[in-house]
PDB file of C-alpha atoms and ligand atoms in Angstrom:
ATOM      1  CA  MET A   1     -19.351  -7.383 -12.815  1.00 56.00           C
ATOM      2  CA  GLU A   2     -22.607  -8.027 -10.951  1.00 62.00           C
ATOM      3  CA  ASN A   3     -20.639 -10.791  -9.388  1.00 89.00           C
ATOM      4  CA  LEU A   4     -17.972  -8.344  -8.170  1.00 92.00           C
ATOM      5  CA  LYS A   5     -20.586  -6.066  -6.614  1.00 93.00           C
ATOM      6  CA  ALA A   6     -22.289  -9.007  -4.937  1.00 94.00           C
ATOM      7  CA  LYS A   7     -18.962 -10.151  -3.516  1.00 96.00           C
ATOM      8  CA  ILE A   8     -18.094  -6.661  -2.227  1.00 97.00           C
ATOM      9  CA  GLN A   9     -21.529  -6.533  -0.620  1.00 96.00           C
ATOM     10  CA  GLU A  10     -21.200  -9.992   0.956  1.00 97.00           C
ATOM     11  CA  THR A  11     -17.729  -9.307   2.334  1.00 97.00           C
ATOM     12  CA  SER A  12     -18.432  -5.828   3.671  1.00 97.00           C
ATOM     13  CA  ALA A  13     -21.653  -7.094   5.310  1.00 97.00           C
ATOM     14  CA  PHE A  14     -19.630  -9.887   6.966  1.00 97.00           C
ATOM     15  CA  ILE A  15     -17.160  -7.339   8.378  1.00 97.00           C
ATOM     16  CA  LYS A  16     -19.841  -4.848   9.459  1.00 97.00           C
ATOM     17  CA  GLU A  17     -21.540  -7.582  11.459  1.00 96.00           C
ATOM     18  CA  ARG A  18     -18.315  -7.986  13.429  1.00 95.00           C
ATOM     19  CA  THR A  19     -17.521  -4.386  14.306  1.00 94.00           C
ATOM     20  CA  ARG A  20     -19.217  -1.264  15.569  1.00 93.00           C
ATOM     21  CA  LEU A  21     -16.542   0.948  14.041  1.00 95.00           C
ATOM     22  CA  ASN A  22     -17.085   3.017  10.935  1.00 96.00           C
ATOM     23  CA  PRO A  23     -13.537   3.345   9.608  1.00 97.00           C
ATOM     24  CA  ARG A  24     -12.893   6.271   7.307  1.00 97.00           C
ATOM     25  CA  ILE A  25      -9.180   5.572   6.885  1.00 98.00           C
ATOM     26  CA  GLY A  26      -7.727   2.377   5.431  1.00 97.00           C
ATOM     27  CA  ILE A  27      -4.127   1.287   5.912  1.00 97.00           C
ATOM     28  CA  ILE A  28      -2.173  -1.351   3.975  1.00 96.00           C
ATOM     29  CA  LEU A  29       1.058  -2.439   5.640  1.00 92.00           C
ATOM     30  CA  GLY A  30       3.857  -3.757   3.463  1.00 85.00           C
ATOM     31  CA  THR A  31       6.571  -6.360   3.912  1.00 76.00           C
ATOM     32  CA  GLY A  32       8.216  -6.055   7.337  1.00 73.00           C
ATOM     33  CA  LEU A  33       6.049  -3.065   8.191  1.00 79.00           C
ATOM     34  CA  GLY A  34       3.197  -4.671  10.124  1.00 78.00           C
ATOM     35  CA  ALA A  35       4.198  -3.406  13.586  1.00 84.00           C
ATOM     36  CA  LEU A  36       2.016  -0.287  13.304  1.00 92.00           C
ATOM     37  CA  VAL A  37      -0.804  -2.602  14.334  1.00 92.00           C
ATOM     38  CA  ASP A  38       0.676  -2.626  17.873  1.00 92.00           C
ATOM     39  CA  ASP A  39      -0.291   1.041  18.139  1.00 94.00           C
ATOM     40  CA  ILE A  40      -3.908   0.444  17.150  1.00 95.00           C
ATOM     41  CA  GLU A  41      -6.429   0.148  19.985  1.00 95.00           C
ATOM     42  CA  ILE A  42      -7.833  -3.007  18.528  1.00 96.00           C
ATOM     43  CA  GLU A  43     -11.547  -3.582  18.445  1.00 96.00           C
ATOM     44  CA  ARG A  44     -11.521  -6.618  16.166  1.00 96.00           C
ATOM     45  CA  VAL A  45      -8.994  -8.767  14.306  1.00 96.00           C
ATOM     46  CA  ILE A  46     -10.288 -10.933  11.490  1.00 95.00           C
ATOM     47  CA  PRO A  47      -7.849 -13.390   9.860  1.00 92.00           C
ATOM     48  CA  TYR A  48      -8.068 -13.213   6.075  1.00 91.00           C
ATOM     49  CA  GLN A  49      -8.941 -16.876   5.822  1.00 89.00           C
ATOM     50  CA  GLU A  50     -12.176 -16.243   7.734  1.00 93.00           C
ATOM     51  CA  ILE A  51     -13.285 -13.441   5.427  1.00 94.00           C
ATOM     52  CA  PRO A  52     -15.505 -14.551   2.544  1.00 95.00           C
ATOM     53  CA  ASN A  53     -14.030 -13.823  -0.921  1.00 94.00           C
ATOM     54  CA  PHE A  54     -10.650 -12.736   0.495  1.00 92.00           C
ATOM     55  CA  PRO A  55      -7.584 -14.407  -0.998  1.00 86.00           C
ATOM     56  CA  VAL A  56      -5.260 -15.990   1.570  1.00 69.00           C
ATOM     57  CA  SER A  57      -1.769 -14.482   1.936  1.00 60.00           C
ATOM     58  CA  THR A  58       1.069 -16.802   0.961  1.00 63.00           C
ATOM     59  CA  VAL A  59       4.214 -14.838   1.845  1.00 56.00           C
ATOM     60  CA  GLU A  60       5.570 -16.069   5.144  1.00 50.00           C
ATOM     61  CA  SER A  61       6.575 -12.666   6.522  1.00 42.00           C
ATOM     62  CA  HIS A  62       3.074 -11.387   6.019  1.00 53.00           C
ATOM     63  CA  GLN A  63       0.521 -11.788   8.698  1.00 63.00           C
ATOM     64  CA  GLY A  64      -2.837 -11.974   7.029  1.00 88.00           C
ATOM     65  CA  ASN A  65      -5.224 -10.061   9.265  1.00 91.00           C
ATOM     66  CA  LEU A  66      -7.782  -7.363   8.854  1.00 94.00           C
ATOM     67  CA  VAL A  67      -7.518  -5.159  11.922  1.00 96.00           C
ATOM     68  CA  LEU A  68     -10.282  -2.785  13.002  1.00 97.00           C
ATOM     69  CA  GLY A  69      -9.621  -0.271  15.733  1.00 97.00           C
ATOM     70  CA  ASN A  70      -8.672   3.245  16.691  1.00 97.00           C
ATOM     71  CA  LEU A  71      -5.408   4.906  15.798  1.00 96.00           C
ATOM     72  CA  SER A  72      -4.638   8.443  16.962  1.00 95.00           C
ATOM     73  CA  GLY A  73      -8.296   8.781  17.934  1.00 94.00           C
ATOM     74  CA  LYS A  74      -9.674   7.818  14.519  1.00 96.00           C
ATOM     75  CA  ALA A  75     -11.395   4.617  13.424  1.00 97.00           C
ATOM     76  CA  VAL A  76      -9.203   2.711  10.961  1.00 97.00           C
ATOM     77  CA  VAL A  77      -9.238  -0.562   9.078  1.00 97.00           C
ATOM     78  CA  ALA A  78      -5.751  -1.955   8.535  1.00 96.00           C
ATOM     79  CA  MET A  79      -4.519  -4.780   6.370  1.00 94.00           C
ATOM     80  CA  GLN A  80      -1.672  -6.519   8.134  1.00 90.00           C
ATOM     81  CA  GLY A  81      -0.191  -8.152   5.052  1.00 86.00           C
ATOM     82  CA  ARG A  82      -1.207  -7.705   1.451  1.00 88.00           C
ATOM     83  CA  PHE A  83      -1.512  -9.756  -1.710  1.00 90.00           C
ATOM     84  CA  HIS A  84       1.106  -9.637  -4.450  1.00 91.00           C
ATOM     85  CA  TYR A  85       0.835 -10.297  -8.164  1.00 94.00           C
ATOM     86  CA  TYR A  86       3.846 -12.639  -7.990  1.00 92.00           C
ATOM     87  CA  GLU A  87       1.938 -14.927  -5.652  1.00 89.00           C
ATOM     88  CA  GLY A  88      -0.265 -15.788  -8.608  1.00 90.00           C
ATOM     89  CA  TYR A  89      -3.351 -13.771  -7.737  1.00 92.00           C
ATOM     90  CA  THR A  90      -5.202 -11.823 -10.387  1.00 94.00           C
ATOM     91  CA  MET A  91      -5.183  -8.035 -10.219  1.00 96.00           C
ATOM     92  CA  GLN A  92      -8.857  -8.204  -9.242  1.00 95.00           C
ATOM     93  CA  GLN A  93      -8.044 -10.476  -6.283  1.00 93.00           C
ATOM     94  CA  ILE A  94      -5.180  -8.242  -5.123  1.00 94.00           C
ATOM     95  CA  THR A  95      -7.384  -5.167  -5.128  1.00 97.00           C
ATOM     96  CA  PHE A  96     -10.585  -6.732  -3.804  1.00 97.00           C
ATOM     97  CA  PRO A  97      -9.812  -5.614  -0.204  1.00 97.00           C
ATOM     98  CA  VAL A  98      -9.635  -1.977  -1.402  1.00 98.00           C
ATOM     99  CA  ARG A  99     -13.156  -2.329  -2.830  1.00 98.00           C
ATOM    100  CA  VAL A 100     -14.278  -3.767   0.489  1.00 98.00           C
ATOM    101  CA  MET A 101     -12.639  -0.977   2.504  1.00 98.00           C
ATOM    102  CA  LYS A 102     -14.420   1.522   0.257  1.00 98.00           C
ATOM    103  CA  ALA A 103     -17.718  -0.218   1.014  1.00 98.00           C
ATOM    104  CA  LEU A 104     -16.858   0.046   4.727  1.00 97.00           C
ATOM    105  CA  GLY A 105     -16.615   3.806   4.267  1.00 97.00           C
ATOM    106  CA  ILE A 106     -12.942   4.706   3.839  1.00 98.00           C
ATOM    107  CA  GLU A 107     -12.110   8.015   2.199  1.00 98.00           C
ATOM    108  CA  VAL A 108      -8.336   7.851   2.584  1.00 98.00           C
ATOM    109  CA  LEU A 109      -5.952   4.955   1.937  1.00 98.00           C
ATOM    110  CA  ILE A 110      -2.489   4.916   3.486  1.00 97.00           C
ATOM    111  CA  ILE A 111      -0.259   2.380   1.805  1.00 97.00           C
ATOM    112  CA  SER A 112       3.294   1.297   2.613  1.00 95.00           C
ATOM    113  CA  ASN A 113       5.797  -0.974   0.953  1.00 95.00           C
ATOM    114  CA  ALA A 114       9.398  -2.168   0.950  1.00 93.00           C
ATOM    115  CA  ALA A 115      11.274  -0.996  -2.124  1.00 95.00           C
ATOM    116  CA  GLY A 116      14.696  -0.941  -3.725  1.00 94.00           C
ATOM    117  CA  GLY A 117      16.225   2.531  -3.765  1.00 95.00           C
ATOM    118  CA  MET A 118      17.655   3.708  -7.077  1.00 94.00           C
ATOM    119  CA  ASN A 119      18.213   7.361  -6.312  1.00 92.00           C
ATOM    120  CA  ARG A 120      21.862   8.157  -5.523  1.00 90.00           C
ATOM    121  CA  ASN A 121      20.914  10.080  -2.375  1.00 92.00           C
ATOM    122  CA  MET A 122      19.243   7.069  -0.810  1.00 93.00           C
ATOM    123  CA  LYS A 123      20.485   4.931   2.032  1.00 90.00           C
ATOM    124  CA  LYS A 124      19.168   1.633   3.325  1.00 91.00           C
ATOM    125  CA  GLY A 125      16.409   2.250   5.880  1.00 92.00           C
ATOM    126  CA  ASP A 126      15.383   5.609   4.388  1.00 94.00           C
ATOM    127  CA  LEU A 127      11.753   6.480   3.741  1.00 96.00           C
ATOM    128  CA  MET A 128      10.345   7.862   0.497  1.00 97.00           C
ATOM    129  CA  ILE A 129       7.006   9.616   0.197  1.00 98.00           C
ATOM    130  CA  ILE A 130       5.578   8.435  -3.117  1.00 98.00           C
ATOM    131  CA  THR A 131       4.791  11.365  -5.387  1.00 98.00           C
ATOM    132  CA  ASP A 132       3.764   9.309  -8.401  1.00 98.00           C
ATOM    133  CA  HIS A 133       4.077   5.822  -9.865  1.00 98.00           C
ATOM    134  CA  ILE A 134       4.847   3.931 -13.045  1.00 98.00           C
ATOM    135  CA  ASN A 135       2.923   0.749 -13.729  1.00 98.00           C
ATOM    136  CA  LEU A 136       5.204  -1.849 -15.322  1.00 98.00           C
ATOM    137  CA  LEU A 137       3.192  -4.798 -14.040  1.00 98.00           C
ATOM    138  CA  GLY A 138       1.921  -5.477 -17.537  1.00 96.00           C
ATOM    139  CA  ASP A 139      -1.632  -5.775 -16.232  1.00 97.00           C
ATOM    140  CA  ASN A 140      -4.336  -3.573 -14.755  1.00 98.00           C
ATOM    141  CA  PRO A 141      -7.027  -4.290 -12.155  1.00 98.00           C
ATOM    142  CA  LEU A 142      -9.549  -2.241 -14.145  1.00 97.00           C
ATOM    143  CA  ARG A 143      -9.169  -4.323 -17.312  1.00 96.00           C
ATOM    144  CA  GLY A 144     -12.519  -5.670 -18.476  1.00 94.00           C
ATOM    145  CA  PRO A 145     -16.047  -4.298 -18.305  1.00 94.00           C
ATOM    146  CA  ASN A 146     -16.404  -1.218 -16.117  1.00 95.00           C
ATOM    147  CA  ASP A 147     -19.151  -0.761 -13.556  1.00 94.00           C
ATOM    148  CA  PRO A 148     -19.859   2.989 -13.405  1.00 95.00           C
ATOM    149  CA  GLU A 149     -21.193   2.534  -9.873  1.00 94.00           C
ATOM    150  CA  LEU A 150     -17.682   1.563  -8.795  1.00 96.00           C
ATOM    151  CA  GLY A 151     -15.886   4.304 -10.751  1.00 97.00           C
ATOM    152  CA  PRO A 152     -15.284   5.814 -14.184  1.00 97.00           C
ATOM    153  CA  ARG A 153     -14.120   3.844 -17.232  1.00 97.00           C
ATOM    154  CA  PHE A 154     -11.074   6.103 -17.642  1.00 97.00           C
ATOM    155  CA  PRO A 155     -10.057   7.254 -14.168  1.00 97.00           C
ATOM    156  CA  ASP A 156      -7.886  10.327 -13.915  1.00 96.00           C
ATOM    157  CA  MET A 157      -4.395   9.703 -12.534  1.00 97.00           C
ATOM    158  CA  SER A 158      -3.031  13.250 -12.745  1.00 96.00           C
ATOM    159  CA  GLN A 159      -2.700  13.330  -8.954  1.00 95.00           C
ATOM    160  CA  ALA A 160      -2.785   9.718  -7.858  1.00 98.00           C
ATOM    161  CA  TYR A 161      -0.935  10.526  -4.621  1.00 98.00           C
ATOM    162  CA  ASP A 162      -2.800  13.291  -2.810  1.00 98.00           C
ATOM    163  CA  LYS A 163      -0.753  16.499  -2.607  1.00 97.00           C
ATOM    164  CA  GLU A 164      -2.275  17.657   0.673  1.00 97.00           C
ATOM    165  CA  LEU A 165      -1.522  14.350   2.385  1.00 97.00           C
ATOM    166  CA  ARG A 166       2.037  14.402   1.034  1.00 98.00           C
ATOM    167  CA  GLU A 167       2.556  17.905   2.412  1.00 97.00           C
ATOM    168  CA  LEU A 168       1.137  16.915   5.785  1.00 97.00           C
ATOM    169  CA  ALA A 169       3.506  13.932   5.942  1.00 97.00           C
ATOM    170  CA  LEU A 170       6.479  16.000   4.853  1.00 97.00           C
ATOM    171  CA  ASN A 171       5.784  18.522   7.604  1.00 97.00           C
ATOM    172  CA  ILE A 172       5.503  15.729  10.155  1.00 97.00           C
ATOM    173  CA  ALA A 173       8.852  14.298   9.025  1.00 96.00           C
ATOM    174  CA  ILE A 174      10.495  17.728   9.265  1.00 95.00           C
ATOM    175  CA  GLU A 175       9.042  18.311  12.757  1.00 96.00           C
ATOM    176  CA  LYS A 176      10.258  14.921  13.948  1.00 94.00           C
ATOM    177  CA  GLY A 177      13.683  15.437  12.400  1.00 93.00           C
ATOM    178  CA  PHE A 178      13.379  12.492   9.969  1.00 92.00           C
ATOM    179  CA  TYR A 179      14.866  12.910   6.552  1.00 93.00           C
ATOM    180  CA  VAL A 180      12.443  11.622   3.930  1.00 96.00           C
ATOM    181  CA  HIS A 181      12.829  11.398   0.182  1.00 97.00           C
ATOM    182  CA  GLN A 182      10.067  12.128  -2.260  1.00 98.00           C
ATOM    183  CA  GLY A 183       9.959  10.234  -5.510  1.00 98.00           C
ATOM    184  CA  VAL A 184       8.455   7.959  -8.101  1.00 98.00           C
ATOM    185  CA  TYR A 185       7.707   4.292  -7.360  1.00 98.00           C
ATOM    186  CA  VAL A 186       7.801   1.788 -10.187  1.00 98.00           C
ATOM    187  CA  ALA A 187       6.074  -1.591  -9.842  1.00 98.00           C
ATOM    188  CA  LEU A 188       7.349  -4.724 -11.538  1.00 97.00           C
ATOM    189  CA  PRO A 189       5.714  -8.153 -11.275  1.00 97.00           C
ATOM    190  CA  GLY A 190       8.728  -9.865  -9.637  1.00 92.00           C
ATOM    191  CA  PRO A 191       9.333 -12.177  -7.906  1.00 93.00           C
ATOM    192  CA  ASN A 192      12.981 -11.909  -8.946  1.00 92.00           C
ATOM    193  CA  LEU A 193      14.827  -8.741  -8.059  1.00 90.00           C
ATOM    194  CA  GLU A 194      16.155  -6.686 -10.937  1.00 92.00           C
ATOM    195  CA  THR A 195      19.266  -7.091 -13.044  1.00 91.00           C
ATOM    196  CA  PRO A 196      21.717  -4.153 -13.177  1.00 90.00           C
ATOM    197  CA  ALA A 197      20.503  -3.446 -16.742  1.00 92.00           C
ATOM    198  CA  GLU A 198      16.907  -3.340 -15.519  1.00 93.00           C
ATOM    199  CA  TYR A 199      17.841  -0.916 -12.731  1.00 92.00           C
ATOM    200  CA  ARG A 200      19.573   1.342 -15.286  1.00 92.00           C
ATOM    201  CA  PHE A 201      16.423   1.205 -17.421  1.00 95.00           C
ATOM    202  CA  LEU A 202      14.175   2.047 -14.445  1.00 96.00           C
ATOM    203  CA  ILE A 203      16.323   5.019 -13.462  1.00 94.00           C
ATOM    204  CA  THR A 204      16.264   6.252 -17.062  1.00 95.00           C
ATOM    205  CA  ILE A 205      12.461   6.214 -17.197  1.00 97.00           C
ATOM    206  CA  GLY A 206      12.257   8.390 -14.088  1.00 97.00           C
ATOM    207  CA  ALA A 207      11.768   6.013 -11.161  1.00 98.00           C
ATOM    208  CA  ASP A 208      13.406   6.479  -7.753  1.00 97.00           C
ATOM    209  CA  ALA A 209      12.313   3.269  -6.049  1.00 97.00           C
ATOM    210  CA  VAL A 210      11.220  -0.149  -7.305  1.00 97.00           C
ATOM    211  CA  GLY A 211       8.924  -2.744  -5.805  1.00 96.00           C
ATOM    212  CA  MET A 212       6.342  -5.394  -6.542  1.00 96.00           C
ATOM    213  CA  SER A 213       3.150  -3.984  -5.044  1.00 96.00           C
ATOM    214  CA  THR A 214       1.076  -0.872  -4.293  1.00 97.00           C
ATOM    215  CA  VAL A 215       0.260   0.195  -7.859  1.00 98.00           C
ATOM    216  CA  PRO A 216      -2.777  -2.128  -8.281  1.00 98.00           C
ATOM    217  CA  GLU A 217      -4.301  -0.988  -4.983  1.00 98.00           C
ATOM    218  CA  VAL A 218      -3.675   2.669  -5.802  1.00 98.00           C
ATOM    219  CA  ILE A 219      -5.303   2.329  -9.238  1.00 98.00           C
ATOM    220  CA  VAL A 220      -8.431   0.818  -7.683  1.00 98.00           C
ATOM    221  CA  ALA A 221      -8.462   3.368  -4.854  1.00 98.00           C
ATOM    222  CA  ARG A 222      -8.350   6.210  -7.370  1.00 98.00           C
ATOM    223  CA  HIS A 223     -11.034   4.508  -9.458  1.00 98.00           C
ATOM    224  CA  ALA A 224     -13.167   4.462  -6.301  1.00 98.00           C
ATOM    225  CA  GLY A 225     -12.433   8.124  -5.495  1.00 98.00           C
ATOM    226  CA  ILE A 226     -10.303   7.364  -2.426  1.00 98.00           C
ATOM    227  CA  ARG A 227      -7.474   9.782  -1.577  1.00 98.00           C
ATOM    228  CA  VAL A 228      -4.110   8.003  -1.379  1.00 98.00           C
ATOM    229  CA  PHE A 229      -0.954   8.460   0.648  1.00 98.00           C
ATOM    230  CA  GLY A 230       1.919   6.098  -0.236  1.00 97.00           C
ATOM    231  CA  ILE A 231       5.261   5.625   1.469  1.00 97.00           C
ATOM    232  CA  SER A 232       8.174   3.323   0.644  1.00 96.00           C
ATOM    233  CA  CYS A 233      10.768   1.982   2.990  1.00 94.00           C
ATOM    234  CA  ILE A 234      14.073   1.662   1.136  1.00 94.00           C
ATOM    235  CA  THR A 235      15.291  -1.807   2.061  1.00 92.00           C
ATOM    236  CA  ASP A 236      18.131  -2.239  -0.411  1.00 90.00           C
ATOM    237  CA  LEU A 237      20.091  -0.085  -2.780  1.00 89.00           C
ATOM    238  CA  ALA A 238      20.007  -0.587  -6.503  1.00 84.00           C
ATOM    239  CA  ILE A 239      22.255   2.246  -7.492  1.00 74.00           C
ATOM    240  CA  ASP A 240      24.430   1.797 -10.546  1.00 66.00           C
ATOM    241  CA  GLY A 241      27.766   0.445  -9.408  1.00 63.00           C
ATOM    242  CA  VAL A 242      26.338  -0.318  -5.943  1.00 66.00           C
ATOM    243  CA  VAL A 243      23.963  -3.149  -6.903  1.00 67.00           C
ATOM    244  CA  GLU A 244      24.645  -5.837  -4.338  1.00 72.00           C
ATOM    245  CA  PRO A 245      23.065  -9.249  -4.010  1.00 75.00           C
ATOM    246  CA  VAL A 246      19.983  -8.999  -1.807  1.00 76.00           C
ATOM    247  CA  ASN A 247      17.843 -11.618  -0.232  1.00 79.00           C
ATOM    248  CA  PHE A 248      14.352 -11.479   1.132  1.00 79.00           C
ATOM    249  CA  GLU A 249      15.473 -11.810   4.762  1.00 82.00           C
ATOM    250  CA  GLU A 250      17.636  -8.696   4.440  1.00 82.00           C
ATOM    251  CA  ILE A 251      14.700  -6.798   2.926  1.00 82.00           C
ATOM    252  CA  VAL A 252      12.479  -7.737   5.873  1.00 81.00           C
ATOM    253  CA  GLU A 253      15.219  -6.846   8.355  1.00 81.00           C
ATOM    254  CA  ALA A 254      15.797  -3.417   6.781  1.00 80.00           C
ATOM    255  CA  ALA A 255      12.041  -2.769   6.755  1.00 82.00           C
ATOM    256  CA  ASN A 256      11.809  -3.753  10.426  1.00 82.00           C
ATOM    257  CA  GLN A 257      14.602  -1.322  11.276  1.00 83.00           C
ATOM    258  CA  ALA A 258      12.941   1.589   9.473  1.00 85.00           C
ATOM    259  CA  GLU A 259       9.518   0.696  10.815  1.00 87.00           C
ATOM    260  CA  PRO A 260       9.493   3.009  13.898  1.00 89.00           C
ATOM    261  CA  LYS A 261       9.962   6.117  11.720  1.00 92.00           C
ATOM    262  CA  LEU A 262       7.244   4.938   9.362  1.00 93.00           C
ATOM    263  CA  THR A 263       4.897   4.230  12.269  1.00 94.00           C
ATOM    264  CA  THR A 264       5.475   7.695  13.739  1.00 94.00           C
ATOM    265  CA  ILE A 265       4.676   9.371  10.422  1.00 95.00           C
ATOM    266  CA  ILE A 266       1.531   7.306   9.809  1.00 96.00           C
ATOM    267  CA  LYS A 267       0.221   7.779  13.372  1.00 96.00           C
ATOM    268  CA  GLU A 268       0.696  11.522  13.195  1.00 96.00           C
ATOM    269  CA  LEU A 269      -0.736  11.684   9.670  1.00 97.00           C
ATOM    270  CA  VAL A 270      -3.878   9.857  10.820  1.00 97.00           C
ATOM    271  CA  ALA A 271      -4.170  12.342  13.705  1.00 97.00           C
ATOM    272  CA  ARG A 272      -3.974  15.313  11.351  1.00 96.00           C
ATOM    273  CA  ILE A 273      -6.048  14.104   8.395  1.00 96.00           C
ATOM    274  CA  GLN A 274      -9.212  16.161   8.001  1.00 91.00           C
ATOM    275  CA  LEU A 275     -12.120  14.047   6.820  1.00 88.00           C
TER     276      LEU A 275
HETATM  277  N1  HPA B   1      13.305  -4.594  -6.222  1.00 65.36           N
HETATM  278  C1  HPA B   1      12.037  -4.970  -6.265  1.00 65.36           C
HETATM  279  N2  HPA B   1      11.284  -5.105  -5.204  1.00 65.36           N
HETATM  280  C2  HPA B   1      11.840  -4.839  -4.009  1.00 65.36           C
HETATM  281  C3  HPA B   1      13.145  -4.435  -3.889  1.00 65.36           C
HETATM  282  C4  HPA B   1      13.940  -4.314  -5.063  1.00 65.36           C
HETATM  283  O1  HPA B   1      15.137  -3.968  -5.031  1.00 65.36           O
HETATM  284  N3  HPA B   1      13.384  -4.239  -2.568  1.00 65.36           N
HETATM  285  C5  HPA B   1      12.228  -4.503  -1.921  1.00 65.36           C
HETATM  286  N4  HPA B   1      11.284  -4.873  -2.792  1.00 65.36           N
END
């Protein structure tokens, strides 16, 4: 535990030495959704492999960069590419960057992902504001001794996804004329996609979209008292009777296509967030 705090301290000090910005909003960009970075007035880009204690991203579509800059007039720190459980990292490794962003001063975390849509109203390329999640990863980043300086032993999850931020985003979508879903995201370890029986199970337990990320970072963000906004890009449909073979390239392509809508919502949300 002391070790974790020392690492957070070392890594955040390393980053602070390389930027004058004091970001109060963190952004994690999911598979195929990294283009938002083009809208950031970049002050500093630090490749993950240069950052002490950071794991190195292994998924080819993911650029592994920490980007510091201004978006919609606010200082942000963005992760272009994230770490997944299926890559073999521990939950603590996956969520370490969230601890570091907290140490840099973030109060809000905006998190995006690519997900399979299971709700019958969904179409490929749709967006879903995450209202809640179900953790089926079979693991938890908070397992083990708890450091009360980092957060409580039993963090509350009654409103993991901040209601005010969700309402702001919903209003933005309505103003821009984008249809967005709202629903529950379920995380599985992957890396295989789900069988039709698994999709039926996931629908039955109340999930609307399924993916392999986000939940660990959100758990740690809530532990650290960070407000969270999560949004999924529906890259494939897993609706009973409509389950089609999918491959990773198609997921990335669908995410790329939906990306402009996602970028618009995030940019406007950052503009309107009151800190
Ligand atoms: N299942 C799990 N993860 C995913 C999916 C899916 O259908 N689509 C994108 N990520």
